Amino acid sequence: MSAVTGTQPKGAAALSLRLRPPGESAGQLERRQLLPDPAELAPIRLVLFRAPSGYGKTVSMGQMRRHLMKAGYSTAWITLNGPDLQPETLHPLLDLAVSQLEAAEGGPALTPPGPQPSPLERLVTLQNPFALFIDEAETIQDDTAPDLLREVLAELPDNGVLVIGTRRIPQNLGLARLRLRGQLLEFRPTELRFTPEETSAFLIGIEKLTLDQEALARLQRRTEGWPAALRMASSAMRRQGAIPAFLDQFDGTDQAVGDYLTEQFLRELPRPLWQFLLRTSVLQDLSVPLCQAVCPETDARAALEGLASSNALITRLDGAGELYRCHNLLLSHLRARLSHYLPEGEEAELHRRAAAWFEGEGRLVPAIDHRLKAGDYPRAIAHLRGEGVRLLQTGQLRRLSRWLSLLPADLLAAAPDLLLMQAWTTCLTIGPGAARQILAHPALQSLSDPSHLAEAACLRPMIRAMEDDFPGAETEGHEAMALMASASPYARATTRILLANIRATLDRARLAEPAPLDDDQPFSVIYGESVQAMSDLQDNRFLLAKARLRIAATTHSDTAADGLNGNVWAGIPYALTLYESGNLTGTSQILRLQLPLALQAGFIDHAILAACHLSRISFHFGEVDEAFAELVRLERYGSVRNLPRVVAGAGLERARLFQAQGNLRAAREQLRRLEDTALWERIASQRLLANDLDTLALAKIRLHLQEEDPASALRLIGPELTGALGHRRHRRAMLLRLLEAAARYQAGARPEAFRLLQPVLSAAAREEYHRLLLDEGRPVARLLEGFAAQGWQTGALSRDARFGAWFGTLRAALAPSEESGSEEEIPARPLDALTAKELQVLHLLAEGYSNAAMSEKLFVSDSTVRTHLRNINSKLGTASRTRAVAVARQMKLIP
C-alpha cells in the first residue's frame, strides 16, 4: 500500500479547483443509455470512458455522477488537466477527494492528532456506496501516476467504483483481467457517438433546428454521430439558407472542422505518424498489408497500433489488429491536404501502389477506383470492360456510373461499348432524358458493330417507358426484338422483362409473352420478380406479390447503406406491402431512402406511390405540414418534368387529406382542378400501379361517401366496377365492391350492404389486407362496425378461425367512435362557448395546420396550442382533431 499521508498540502485551495465537477447545462442532451442501473454496478470496479476529444466524455461522466447521487452514492471528482499539474500534486488531490467522500457520509470534522492514515486506507473505511471520478487521465505524465491509479483500483472496497475519462488507453490497469471478470464497464467511441434518434433530439431540443429525415440521415453519415462535429454543423446550419447544399459541402475541409482536427489531434502526432496517416488517407479502409504496400518505408502495424491507442480518430475493426478505419471527417480533411504536403506525383504513385496490391488480391473493384484516381486510364479501361459488365448485371449502377464519368471524354468517345454502358447506368440512376443525350453522342450515330447496334436498340424502349410513353416503348421494343440476338445478356434479359411490363401495362396479356429469360443475374431477378409482383398486386394476389418483392428487394444490387440494397425498383413496392400490413414506421424509413432515388431515375409509378404514402403516414402521425409538403414536392417534380400523371397523383392524395380533415369543400375544389379527359382516358387504358386504386373517378366516389351522398356514389361505382372486371383489375374491383357496400349501408339498405361485404371481407382476410380498408376512413369504418354489431359470428365466416383473428385485428385498428360513426345526435351548439382564441385555433385546424405551425402563427407555445385543443375537444364532445373539425362544421362554427 502506498505510504501517502493525509497532511493538507500547501496550496490546497488551488488544488480544490480541480475537485469541482462539471455543472449541468441546458445545452446538454441526456445520454440515458450511458446511465447504468446502480444495481448493475454491483460487480463493476472500473467504468472507463475512452474516446478522442469531442465525444462528450466529461458531459457523460457528469450525468453519470448526478444519476448515481440520486441513487444514494457519495461522489468525488478530480480533473487532471492543465500545464501546472505536477506529479507530486496527485496524492494531495486524492487526499482531498477522499475527504469529500468522508464528509458526504458524515465523517469526523476534526483531524485527530498523530499519524494520519493514507487516502487509500481511508477509502476502505467508507460505508456508503461511492464513486470516484477522475477525468482527463491522459494528461498524467509521471510514470508513477498510473501506479497510483492501479493502487486505488486494487484497494477499492466492494461498495466503491472508479470512473475514469481519458483519450488514451490507460496502461498497467489490468483491463484484460477486469474485462474477463466482468468488473469493467467501457464506453468507447462506438457507445459515445450519438444515435440517429439522439442526433434528432439534439438538433430539435438543444439547437432548435428541424431537419427532414433525408437531411438528418445525411448529417448522421457525415459526422458518424461525433458530438463535436454535430455541434459545429448545427452552428453552421443556422447561418445557411439551404441546408441540403450545406450538407453537400460539410466535411473535413470545413474551416471550423479543420481547425478542430488540427488542434485536438494532428498537432500532437509525431511527424512519422503524421506522414503515415497523411499517405494512407488515399485508402478507405486500413489493413496492415495494404498500408505496408502503400508506405513500404514504415512499420505499418506499429503505426496503426500507435494511432489507434492515441487520441486520433482511428478505430480498430478487429481483435487481431489487422483492420482499421479513419473517421470520415478526418479522412476528408487529410485528403484535401494531400497536394499541399506531398511532392508532385506522389499521390498518384500511392494510388498505383494500392491498385497493384488489390490486383494481386484479385479485388478489381477497389483496383479500378485507384487506377482512375492515379490517372492510369488504359489499365482502368481494361478492367472496366470485364468488371463493368458484371456490375451492370448485378445492379451496381451508381458505382459504375461514377467510374465512367471519371474517364476523359476523348477516351470514352473512342469506346462505344463503354458509352453504351454509360447510357444504361445513366438511364437507371439519373433519368431517361440524360440517357437520351448520351445516345445522341456523335460516336454512337455511325455504329456498325451488330452488338453495339443491338445494345442501343434495347435501351430505347427503356427510355420511352421511363418517360411514361408506353405505346412508344412498345414500338421501340419490337424494333429491339429484331436485333436482340446480338445484344449482351444483360440487355436481352432487361428488354424481355421490360416488354412483359409494357404488355401488362397496355393490357396486352392475351398476346404472346416474351421468350423466357436466359440468365439468372441478380438484376434480372430483381426486375423480373418486381414486374410479376406488380401484376400480382393488381390481380389481388397480395401475399404472392409480397413474397416476390421480398425476394427482389433483398437480392444484392448495390450498397446496403441505401436501405434494401439501394434497390428502388423492388424496394418501394415492397415497402408498400409493409404499409399494407400496418408497419408504418418501417415503410417510412424505406421510402425516405428510396424516394429521392426514384425521382432521380424517373421511376414514375414508384415516385407517385412513395410520395403519396409518405404523405399519408405523416398525416397519420399528426405531421400535417409535412404531409402536404410531401405532395407539393411531388407536384413540383411532375410540373418540371412535364409529367401530368405525377401532378394528378399529388392532387388526388391532397384531396384525400382534405377529406380526412373534414374539409370537403377544399377536396371538391381540388378534384375539379384535376378534370382532364384525355389524361384519364389514357390512364384508364393502361394498368398502372400508381393508378390502380387512385383515379379521379375513385376519388369522386370517396368524396360522395364523405358527403353522405350514396346515390351519387352508386351512380359512379356501377360503370367503374364493370370496367375493372372487364380489364381484370381484380384488386380495384374488390375495393369498388367495398365502397358499394358502404354506399348501400349509408342509404339504409343494410342487408344488401352486408351481403356485398361478406365476400370482400373473406378475400381481404385471405390476402391479409389492413390499410386498404382502414384508409377509406369513416364510411367504411361505420360499415364494418355495423357488420360486427349485427352478429356476423352466426354466419359462414364464424366458422373460419383465421377470419375471426384477422377481423378482430382490423376492428382494433379502427379509430374510436368519431371514426366508427356513432349515431348519436350532434348538439346544435358546443357544451360551453368557445373563446375567440379557441375559434382561431379551430379555423387553423380546419385549414390543416400542425401544432407547430399554429404555435408559430399565433405566437404561443406548443403546450398552449395543446391546451386549446383539449378545451375544444371537451366543449365539442370529441376526442380527436379530425372529429372536432367535422363536428364544428356541422355546428356551423367554421365554414
Short mmCIF file of N, CA and C in Angstrom, two decimals, residues 714-784:
data_model
loop_
_atom_site.label_atom_id
_atom_site.label_comp_id
_atom_site.label_asym_id
_atom_site.label_seq_id
_atom_site.Cartn_x
_atom_site.Cartn_y
_atom_site.Cartn_z
N LEU A 714 -73.09 5.63 -55.90
CA LEU A 714 -73.51 4.41 -56.59
C LEU A 714 -73.58 4.61 -58.09
N ARG A 715 -73.97 5.80 -58.54
CA ARG A 715 -74.00 6.07 -59.98
C ARG A 715 -72.62 5.93 -60.61
N LEU A 716 -71.58 6.29 -59.89
CA LEU A 716 -70.22 6.16 -60.41
C LEU A 716 -69.66 4.75 -60.23
N ILE A 717 -70.07 4.08 -59.15
CA ILE A 717 -69.50 2.76 -58.85
C ILE A 717 -69.86 1.75 -59.93
N GLY A 718 -71.09 1.77 -60.43
CA GLY A 718 -71.52 0.77 -61.41
C GLY A 718 -70.62 0.69 -62.63
N PRO A 719 -70.44 1.79 -63.39
CA PRO A 719 -69.57 1.74 -64.57
C PRO A 719 -68.11 1.42 -64.21
N GLU A 720 -67.64 1.94 -63.09
CA GLU A 720 -66.26 1.67 -62.71
C GLU A 720 -66.05 0.19 -62.42
N LEU A 721 -67.01 -0.44 -61.75
CA LEU A 721 -66.89 -1.86 -61.44
C LEU A 721 -66.92 -2.70 -62.70
N THR A 722 -67.79 -2.34 -63.64
CA THR A 722 -67.84 -3.06 -64.93
C THR A 722 -66.50 -2.96 -65.65
N GLY A 723 -65.91 -1.74 -65.68
CA GLY A 723 -64.63 -1.57 -66.34
C GLY A 723 -63.51 -2.33 -65.65
N ALA A 724 -63.52 -2.35 -64.33
CA ALA A 724 -62.47 -3.07 -63.59
C ALA A 724 -62.53 -4.56 -63.87
N LEU A 725 -63.74 -5.12 -63.88
CA LEU A 725 -63.87 -6.56 -64.15
C LEU A 725 -63.51 -6.87 -65.59
N GLY A 726 -63.90 -5.99 -66.52
CA GLY A 726 -63.60 -6.23 -67.92
C GLY A 726 -62.12 -6.21 -68.23
N HIS A 727 -61.36 -5.43 -67.47
CA HIS A 727 -59.92 -5.35 -67.71
C HIS A 727 -59.12 -6.15 -66.67
N ARG A 728 -59.79 -7.03 -65.90
CA ARG A 728 -59.14 -7.93 -64.94
C ARG A 728 -58.35 -7.15 -63.87
N ARG A 729 -58.89 -6.04 -63.45
CA ARG A 729 -58.29 -5.30 -62.34
C ARG A 729 -59.00 -5.74 -61.05
N HIS A 730 -58.60 -6.90 -60.57
CA HIS A 730 -59.36 -7.56 -59.52
C HIS A 730 -59.25 -6.85 -58.17
N ARG A 731 -58.09 -6.27 -57.87
CA ARG A 731 -57.97 -5.55 -56.60
C ARG A 731 -58.84 -4.31 -56.63
N ARG A 732 -58.87 -3.60 -57.76
CA ARG A 732 -59.73 -2.42 -57.87
C ARG A 732 -61.20 -2.84 -57.76
N ALA A 733 -61.54 -3.96 -58.37
CA ALA A 733 -62.93 -4.43 -58.29
C ALA A 733 -63.30 -4.73 -56.83
N MET A 734 -62.39 -5.34 -56.06
CA MET A 734 -62.69 -5.62 -54.66
C MET A 734 -62.91 -4.32 -53.88
N LEU A 735 -62.07 -3.31 -54.14
CA LEU A 735 -62.23 -2.03 -53.46
C LEU A 735 -63.56 -1.39 -53.82
N LEU A 736 -63.93 -1.45 -55.11
CA LEU A 736 -65.21 -0.86 -55.54
C LEU A 736 -66.39 -1.56 -54.88
N ARG A 737 -66.31 -2.87 -54.71
CA ARG A 737 -67.39 -3.59 -54.02
C ARG A 737 -67.47 -3.16 -52.56
N LEU A 738 -66.30 -2.91 -51.95
CA LEU A 738 -66.27 -2.41 -50.57
C LEU A 738 -66.96 -1.05 -50.49
N LEU A 739 -66.63 -0.17 -51.44
CA LEU A 739 -67.24 1.17 -51.44
C LEU A 739 -68.74 1.08 -51.76
N GLU A 740 -69.12 0.12 -52.61
CA GLU A 740 -70.54 -0.06 -52.91
C GLU A 740 -71.29 -0.50 -51.64
N ALA A 741 -70.67 -1.40 -50.89
CA ALA A 741 -71.30 -1.85 -49.64
C ALA A 741 -71.44 -0.68 -48.67
N ALA A 742 -70.43 0.18 -48.62
CA ALA A 742 -70.50 1.36 -47.74
C ALA A 742 -71.62 2.30 -48.19
N ALA A 743 -71.78 2.45 -49.49
CA ALA A 743 -72.84 3.32 -50.02
C ALA A 743 -74.22 2.73 -49.70
N ARG A 744 -74.39 1.41 -49.88
CA ARG A 744 -75.68 0.77 -49.56
C ARG A 744 -75.98 0.94 -48.07
N TYR A 745 -74.97 0.80 -47.25
CA TYR A 745 -75.16 0.96 -45.80
C TYR A 745 -75.61 2.38 -45.47
N GLN A 746 -74.97 3.35 -46.12
CA GLN A 746 -75.36 4.75 -45.92
C GLN A 746 -76.80 4.99 -46.36
N ALA A 747 -77.20 4.32 -47.43
CA ALA A 747 -78.54 4.52 -47.97
C ALA A 747 -79.61 3.78 -47.18
N GLY A 748 -79.19 3.03 -46.17
CA GLY A 748 -80.15 2.31 -45.33
C GLY A 748 -80.42 0.90 -45.75
N ALA A 749 -79.83 0.43 -46.86
CA ALA A 749 -80.04 -0.94 -47.33
C ALA A 749 -79.01 -1.85 -46.67
N ARG A 750 -79.16 -2.07 -45.38
CA ARG A 750 -78.12 -2.77 -44.64
C ARG A 750 -77.99 -4.26 -44.98
N PRO A 751 -79.09 -5.01 -45.14
CA PRO A 751 -78.91 -6.42 -45.56
C PRO A 751 -78.15 -6.54 -46.88
N GLU A 752 -78.49 -5.69 -47.84
CA GLU A 752 -77.79 -5.71 -49.13
C GLU A 752 -76.33 -5.34 -48.94
N ALA A 753 -76.06 -4.35 -48.09
CA ALA A 753 -74.69 -3.93 -47.82
C ALA A 753 -73.88 -5.09 -47.23
N PHE A 754 -74.47 -5.80 -46.27
CA PHE A 754 -73.74 -6.91 -45.62
C PHE A 754 -73.55 -8.08 -46.59
N ARG A 755 -74.53 -8.28 -47.47
CA ARG A 755 -74.38 -9.35 -48.48
C ARG A 755 -73.20 -9.06 -49.40
N LEU A 756 -73.06 -7.79 -49.82
CA LEU A 756 -71.94 -7.40 -50.68
C LEU A 756 -70.61 -7.46 -49.91
N LEU A 757 -70.67 -7.17 -48.63
CA LEU A 757 -69.45 -7.04 -47.84
C LEU A 757 -68.80 -8.39 -47.54
N GLN A 758 -69.59 -9.42 -47.33
CA GLN A 758 -69.03 -10.68 -46.85
C GLN A 758 -67.95 -11.26 -47.77
N PRO A 759 -68.19 -11.37 -49.09
CA PRO A 759 -67.11 -11.89 -49.95
C PRO A 759 -65.89 -10.97 -50.01
N VAL A 760 -66.11 -9.66 -49.87
CA VAL A 760 -64.99 -8.73 -49.84
C VAL A 760 -64.12 -8.99 -48.62
N LEU A 761 -64.77 -9.13 -47.45
CA LEU A 761 -64.02 -9.39 -46.22
C LEU A 761 -63.33 -10.74 -46.27
N SER A 762 -63.97 -11.72 -46.84
CA SER A 762 -63.35 -13.04 -46.95
C SER A 762 -62.07 -12.98 -47.78
N ALA A 763 -62.14 -12.28 -48.93
CA ALA A 763 -60.96 -12.13 -49.78
C ALA A 763 -59.89 -11.29 -49.09
N ALA A 764 -60.31 -10.22 -48.39
CA ALA A 764 -59.35 -9.36 -47.70
C ALA A 764 -58.65 -10.11 -46.59
N ALA A 765 -59.38 -10.95 -45.86
CA ALA A 765 -58.76 -11.74 -44.80
C ALA A 765 -57.78 -12.76 -45.38
N ARG A 766 -58.16 -13.37 -46.50
CA ARG A 766 -57.28 -14.36 -47.13
C ARG A 766 -55.95 -13.74 -47.54
N GLU A 767 -56.00 -12.52 -48.07
CA GLU A 767 -54.77 -11.85 -48.52
C GLU A 767 -54.14 -10.98 -47.43
N GLU A 768 -54.78 -10.90 -46.27
CA GLU A 768 -54.26 -10.16 -45.11
C GLU A 768 -54.14 -8.66 -45.38
N TYR A 769 -55.17 -8.09 -45.99
CA TYR A 769 -55.22 -6.64 -46.17
C TYR A 769 -55.61 -5.96 -44.85
N HIS A 770 -55.06 -4.79 -44.64
CA HIS A 770 -55.45 -3.97 -43.49
C HIS A 770 -55.66 -2.51 -43.91
N ARG A 771 -54.57 -1.88 -44.37
CA ARG A 771 -54.66 -0.46 -44.70
C ARG A 771 -55.62 -0.21 -45.86
N LEU A 772 -55.80 -1.16 -46.75
CA LEU A 772 -56.70 -0.97 -47.88
C LEU A 772 -58.10 -0.63 -47.38
N LEU A 773 -58.50 -1.25 -46.25
CA LEU A 773 -59.81 -0.96 -45.68
C LEU A 773 -59.75 0.25 -44.75
N LEU A 774 -58.70 0.32 -43.91
CA LEU A 774 -58.62 1.39 -42.92
C LEU A 774 -58.48 2.76 -43.56
N ASP A 775 -57.79 2.84 -44.69
CA ASP A 775 -57.55 4.13 -45.33
C ASP A 775 -58.81 4.75 -45.93
N GLU A 776 -59.88 3.98 -46.02
CA GLU A 776 -61.11 4.53 -46.58
C GLU A 776 -61.90 5.36 -45.58
N GLY A 777 -61.45 5.39 -44.34
CA GLY A 777 -61.99 6.34 -43.37
C GLY A 777 -63.37 6.00 -42.84
N ARG A 778 -64.11 7.03 -42.45
CA ARG A 778 -65.34 6.88 -41.69
C ARG A 778 -66.43 6.08 -42.41
N PRO A 779 -66.68 6.26 -43.72
CA PRO A 779 -67.76 5.48 -44.35
C PRO A 779 -67.56 3.97 -44.23
N VAL A 780 -66.33 3.50 -44.45
CA VAL A 780 -66.07 2.06 -44.35
C VAL A 780 -66.01 1.64 -42.88
N ALA A 781 -65.49 2.50 -42.00
CA ALA A 781 -65.43 2.17 -40.58
C ALA A 781 -66.84 1.96 -40.03
N ARG A 782 -67.79 2.81 -40.41
CA ARG A 782 -69.18 2.64 -39.98
C ARG A 782 -69.76 1.33 -40.49
N LEU A 783 -69.46 1.01 -41.75
CA LEU A 783 -69.94 -0.23 -42.33
C LEU A 783 -69.42 -1.44 -41.55
N LEU A 784 -68.13 -1.45 -41.23
CA LEU A 784 -67.53 -2.58 -40.52
C LEU A 784 -68.08 -2.72 -39.12
#
